Tab-separated table of C-alpha atoms in Angstrom:
chain	number	residue	atom	x	y	z
A	741	MET	CA	67.704	86.020	123.136
A	742	LEU	CA	68.355	82.527	121.567
A	743	LYS	CA	65.978	79.890	122.828
A	744	VAL	CA	66.017	77.329	120.209
A	745	LEU	CA	69.142	75.921	118.549
A	746	LEU	CA	69.037	73.069	115.816
A	747	LEU	CA	72.321	71.881	114.872
A	748	ASN	CA	71.011	68.274	113.796
A	749	GLY	CA	72.990	66.694	110.873
A	750	ASN	CA	75.952	68.999	111.265
A	751	LYS	CA	79.158	67.109	112.080
A	752	ILE	CA	80.316	69.084	115.333
A	753	ASP	CA	81.911	65.938	116.638
A	754	ASN	CA	83.322	65.611	120.184
A	755	LYS	CA	84.973	68.895	120.259
A	756	GLY	CA	81.906	70.719	119.439
A	757	GLY	CA	79.622	68.701	121.768
A	758	MET	CA	82.055	69.457	124.554
A	759	SER	CA	82.033	73.144	123.773
A	760	PHE	CA	78.093	73.072	124.091
A	761	ALA	CA	78.395	71.422	127.317
A	762	GLN	CA	80.715	74.104	128.619
A	763	ALA	CA	78.362	76.787	127.368
A	764	LEU	CA	75.378	75.259	129.212
A	765	GLN	CA	77.222	75.204	132.673
A	766	ILE	CA	76.445	79.155	132.390
A	767	ASN	CA	73.635	79.569	129.732
A	768	THR	CA	70.282	80.231	131.248
A	769	THR	CA	68.107	81.122	128.211
A	770	LEU	CA	68.296	78.313	125.687
A	771	GLU	CA	65.299	75.946	125.909
A	772	HIS	CA	65.816	73.583	122.905
A	773	LEU	CA	69.075	72.236	121.836
A	774	ASP	CA	69.038	69.601	118.953
A	775	VAL	CA	72.395	67.853	118.402
A	776	GLY	CA	71.089	64.668	116.704
A	777	GLU	CA	73.263	62.918	114.152
A	778	ALA	CA	76.028	65.497	114.859
A	779	ASP	CA	78.852	62.741	115.524
A	780	LEU	CA	78.776	63.353	119.175
A	781	ARG	CA	81.011	60.717	120.966
A	782	MET	CA	81.332	59.075	124.581
A	783	GLU	CA	82.948	62.051	126.098
A	784	SER	CA	80.790	64.823	124.733
A	785	THR	CA	77.492	62.783	125.179
A	786	VAL	CA	78.272	62.009	128.919
A	787	ALA	CA	79.258	65.792	129.333
A	788	LEU	CA	76.169	67.036	127.991
A	789	ALA	CA	74.059	64.699	130.357
A	790	THR	CA	75.968	65.771	133.466
A	791	VAL	CA	75.741	69.224	132.648
A	792	LEU	CA	72.119	69.299	132.117
A	793	ARG	CA	71.448	67.687	135.528
A	794	ASN	CA	71.845	71.471	136.926
A	795	ASN	CA	70.545	73.415	133.918
A	796	THR	CA	67.002	74.539	134.748
A	797	SER	CA	66.454	76.368	131.328
A	798	ILE	CA	66.695	73.275	128.807
A	799	ARG	CA	63.363	71.601	128.077
A	800	VAL	CA	64.130	69.810	124.797
A	801	ILE	CA	67.255	67.943	123.944
A	802	ASP	CA	67.828	65.674	121.105
A	803	VAL	CA	70.982	63.524	121.304
A	804	SER	CA	70.124	61.002	118.774
A	805	ARG	CA	72.542	58.849	117.038
A	806	PRO	CA	75.996	59.627	118.689
A	807	LEU	CA	78.898	57.542	117.569
A	808	LEU	CA	79.352	55.252	120.570
A	809	THR	CA	81.637	52.385	120.620
A	810	THR	CA	80.894	51.266	124.163
A	811	VAL	CA	78.777	48.271	125.038
A	812	GLN	CA	78.363	49.237	128.822
A	813	GLU	CA	75.537	51.987	128.256
A	814	GLU	CA	77.338	54.520	130.406
A	815	PRO	CA	75.565	57.324	128.614
A	816	VAL	CA	72.109	55.825	129.583
A	817	VAL	CA	73.011	55.895	133.360
A	818	HIS	CA	73.942	59.588	132.986
A	819	PHE	CA	70.844	60.519	131.188
A	820	ALA	CA	68.694	58.695	133.714
A	821	ASN	CA	70.329	60.862	136.335
A	822	MET	CA	69.636	63.870	134.128
A	823	LEU	CA	65.889	63.158	134.129
A	824	LYS	CA	65.996	63.988	137.925
A	825	ASN	CA	66.152	67.472	136.540
A	826	PHE	CA	62.475	68.382	136.604
A	827	THR	CA	62.411	70.817	133.895
A	828	LEU	CA	63.317	68.593	130.961
A	829	THR	CA	60.026	67.814	129.039
A	830	TYR	CA	61.422	66.104	125.818
A	831	LEU	CA	64.231	63.718	125.546
A	832	ASP	CA	65.284	61.983	122.306
A	833	LEU	CA	67.511	59.014	122.858
A	834	SER	CA	66.854	57.283	119.491
A	835	CYS	CA	69.839	55.275	117.932
A	836	ASN	CA	71.821	55.167	121.334
A	837	ARG	CA	72.398	51.474	121.396
A	838	ILE	CA	70.281	51.012	124.586
A	839	THR	CA	69.387	47.715	125.796
A	840	ARG	CA	67.034	46.359	128.323
A	841	ASP	CA	69.514	47.089	131.055
A	842	GLY	CA	70.037	50.754	130.031
A	843	VAL	CA	66.153	51.169	129.918
A	844	LYS	CA	65.841	49.551	133.321
A	845	GLU	CA	67.689	52.757	134.680
A	846	LEU	CA	65.429	55.058	132.586
A	847	ALA	CA	62.341	53.386	133.820
A	848	LYS	CA	63.452	53.951	137.474
A	849	VAL	CA	63.426	57.666	136.894
A	850	LEU	CA	60.057	57.302	135.239
A	851	LYS	CA	58.651	55.956	138.214
A	852	LEU	CA	59.587	59.183	140.061
A	853	ASN	CA	57.173	60.957	137.768
A	854	THR	CA	59.486	63.740	136.424
A	855	ALA	CA	58.318	66.392	134.088
A	856	LEU	CA	59.143	64.402	131.086
A	857	CYS	CA	56.209	64.477	128.487
A	858	ILE	CA	58.036	63.167	125.140
A	859	LEU	CA	60.556	60.062	125.170
A	860	ASP	CA	61.899	58.765	121.938
A	861	LEU	CA	63.762	55.505	122.263
A	862	GLY	CA	63.397	54.626	118.667
A	863	PHE	CA	65.938	52.329	116.989
A	864	ASN	CA	67.632	50.944	120.087
A	865	ARG	CA	67.388	47.339	121.282
A	866	LEU	CA	64.935	47.274	124.238
A	867	GLU	CA	63.414	43.943	123.594
A	868	ASP	CA	60.672	42.526	125.643
A	869	ASP	CA	62.508	43.002	129.003
A	870	GLY	CA	63.047	46.556	128.235
A	871	ALA	CA	59.419	47.483	127.168
A	872	MET	CA	58.180	45.827	130.257
A	873	HIS	CA	60.418	47.859	132.429
A	874	ILE	CA	58.714	50.893	130.631
A	875	ALA	CA	55.335	49.552	131.046
A	876	GLU	CA	55.651	48.870	134.725
A	877	ALA	CA	56.675	52.514	135.375
A	878	LEU	CA	53.685	53.761	133.256
A	879	ALA	CA	51.009	51.455	134.530
A	880	SER	CA	50.683	53.092	137.887
A	881	LEU	CA	53.602	55.412	139.024
A	882	ASN	CA	53.880	57.829	136.039
A	883	THR	CA	51.433	60.446	135.028
A	884	ASN	CA	53.252	62.882	133.046
A	885	LEU	CA	54.600	61.168	130.115
A	886	ARG	CA	52.340	61.985	127.063
A	887	CYS	CA	54.200	60.310	124.287
A	888	LEU	CA	56.349	57.263	123.799
A	889	SER	CA	58.180	55.899	120.759
A	890	VAL	CA	59.688	52.444	120.778
A	891	VAL	CA	59.716	51.853	117.011
A	892	SER	CA	62.361	49.450	115.806
A	893	ASN	CA	63.387	47.695	119.121
A	894	ASN	CA	63.168	44.067	118.526
A	895	ILE	CA	60.081	44.080	120.934
A	896	GLY	CA	57.617	41.258	120.993
A	897	SER	CA	54.527	40.200	122.014
A	898	MET	CA	55.086	40.305	125.660
A	899	GLY	CA	56.897	43.712	125.632
A	900	LEU	CA	54.236	45.438	123.522
A	901	CYS	CA	51.222	43.800	125.112
A	902	ALA	CA	52.623	45.182	128.360
A	903	ILE	CA	52.839	48.690	127.064
A	904	ALA	CA	49.099	48.218	125.914
A	905	ASP	CA	47.975	46.969	129.154
A	906	ALA	CA	49.752	49.868	131.004
A	907	MET	CA	47.606	52.331	128.830
A	908	LYS	CA	44.290	50.973	130.361
A	909	THR	CA	45.286	52.298	133.765
A	910	ASN	CA	47.446	54.936	132.582
A	911	THR	CA	45.129	57.762	131.390
A	912	THR	CA	47.804	60.235	130.502
A	913	LEU	CA	49.992	58.598	127.922
A	914	THR	CA	48.185	59.460	124.453
A	915	ASN	CA	50.750	58.904	121.826
A	916	VAL	CA	52.523	55.577	121.312
A	917	PHE	CA	54.592	54.476	118.281
A	918	ILE	CA	55.619	51.019	117.893
A	919	TRP	CA	56.047	49.964	114.195
A	920	GLY	CA	59.270	48.186	113.212
A	921	ASN	CA	58.861	45.722	116.073
A	922	LYS	CA	57.383	42.170	116.364
A	923	LEU	CA	53.839	42.541	115.664
A	924	GLU	CA	52.400	39.303	116.367
A	925	GLU	CA	48.776	38.533	116.496
A	926	PRO	CA	48.575	39.254	120.326
A	927	VAL	CA	50.004	42.779	119.837
A	928	CYS	CA	47.612	43.211	116.807
A	929	ILE	CA	44.563	42.340	118.984
A	930	ALA	CA	45.861	44.403	122.014
A	931	PHE	CA	46.103	47.596	120.003
A	932	ASP	CA	43.223	47.018	117.985
A	933	SER	CA	41.252	46.830	121.219
A	934	LEU	CA	42.951	50.071	122.489
A	935	ILE	CA	41.883	51.850	118.944
A	936	LYS	CA	38.190	50.353	119.023
A	937	THR	CA	37.573	51.576	122.671
A	938	GLY	CA	38.824	54.971	121.657
A	939	ARG	CA	41.749	54.822	124.346
A	940	LEU	CA	44.216	55.216	121.577
A	941	ASP	CA	43.442	57.748	118.628
A	942	LEU	CA	44.607	56.659	115.155
A	943	ARG	CA	46.089	60.149	114.744
A	944	ASN	CA	48.279	59.434	117.869
A	945	THR	CA	49.967	56.134	116.753
A	946	ASP	CA	51.645	54.558	113.609
A	947	VAL	CA	49.728	51.400	113.429
A	948	LYS	CA	46.164	50.765	112.129
A	949	PRO	CA	44.407	47.472	112.570
A	950	TYR	CA	42.691	45.424	109.666
A	951	ILE	CA	41.340	41.831	109.436
A	952	VAL	CA	42.147	39.288	106.861
A	953	ASP	CA	40.224	35.823	107.076
A	954	GLY	CA	39.416	36.536	110.732
A	955	ILE	CA	43.113	37.382	111.590
A	956	THR	CA	43.956	40.752	112.982
A	957	TYR	CA	46.843	42.555	111.493
A	958	LEU	CA	48.653	45.765	111.771
A	959	CYS	CA	49.573	48.210	108.944
A	960	GLU	CA	51.884	51.244	109.154
A	961	LEU	CA	50.467	54.827	109.210
A	962	SER	CA	52.560	57.650	108.169
A	963	HIS	CA	52.278	59.308	111.724
A	964	GLY	CA	55.478	59.434	113.864
A	965	ILE	CA	56.993	61.286	116.629
A	966	ARG	CA	58.341	63.538	113.869
A	967	ARG	CA	57.846	63.733	110.167
A	968	ASN	CA	60.880	65.164	108.785
A	969	PHE	CA	64.638	65.077	110.507
A	970	TYR	CA	66.170	68.050	108.876
A	971	TYR	CA	63.268	70.309	107.989
A	972	GLY	CA	59.554	70.306	108.542
A	973	PRO	CA	57.059	73.183	107.926
A	974	THR	CA	55.808	74.945	110.999
A	975	TYR	CA	52.842	76.855	109.500
A	976	GLY	CA	50.631	76.607	106.542
A	977	GLU	CA	48.315	73.895	105.283
A	978	ASP	CA	50.960	71.382	104.964
A	979	VAL	CA	51.471	70.836	108.591
A	980	PRO	CA	49.289	67.883	109.810
A	981	ASP	CA	46.880	68.262	112.730
A	982	TRP	CA	49.019	65.437	114.693
A	983	GLN	CA	52.114	67.493	114.266
A	984	VAL	CA	50.612	70.684	115.302
A	985	ARG	CA	49.260	69.050	118.442
A	986	GLY	CA	52.598	68.379	119.892
A	987	LEU	CA	54.729	65.582	118.411
A	988	ASN	CA	57.508	67.820	116.968
A	989	PRO	CA	58.830	70.598	119.412
A	990	ARG	CA	60.064	72.554	116.010
A	991	SER	CA	56.510	72.937	115.177
A	992	VAL	CA	54.944	74.397	118.421
A	993	LYS	CA	55.492	77.154	120.895
A	994	LEU	CA	56.981	76.215	124.172
A	995	ASP	CA	54.927	77.549	127.006
A	996	ASP	CA	55.207	77.359	130.697
A	997	ASP	CA	53.735	74.039	131.329
A	998	MET	CA	53.718	72.372	127.548
A	999	THR	CA	49.719	71.793	127.976
A	1000	SER	CA	49.297	73.566	124.717
A	1001	LEU	CA	51.237	70.756	123.028
A	1002	PHE	CA	48.513	68.331	123.447
A	1003	ASP	CA	45.261	70.354	123.477
């Protein structure tokens, strides 16, 4: 019984994506589908999001870097509606040309406290407004999201500090990745405080504070929401602790409530 299907990097294109959308209308066993960097286009991306509204077996979906030509962010609206499916736990929307308007729709669904545990929004363009939409949802209304990646999203101090502030009241979010944004001094101080107080563990983020001439900076750590795109070891000494504890669905066993991912 096939439960995990990894096709990342294969050029299945629009026709292949549409075929998977059709299959998922009747498939009830597949739990993890990875079609990242598979040259999906608008039609197949929207079709997958639409079908997954009613598919209760899929728990992990990666649709990163489709080939989209629209500037209206139609796929984001469909994925926001898809999140109302309370079985999905891992969603990768990196490189989907999402802006502050698109993420506003995602934030509305996060406020409903869906089952989503891991959300990858890396390499979009959320900017400050988009990050603040996410922070607002996390501050008091969402208690299920455990890992958030907003790397390389042109976010400045307002947005990143809002996420840091949200973590003071949100006790569920444990893993945050922010490298590639505008890491100005207020951001550095905010994340330095989270790390010093123990609210954010260095194993669960991609930045580390350091001080030069009394000024706080952040350097990059090698941690990320996933270490290898096309292949990563799933057993043996080469698998780091942070990966075993749940930031790569290829490296862990999916269980009923996903709590084992973060133990």
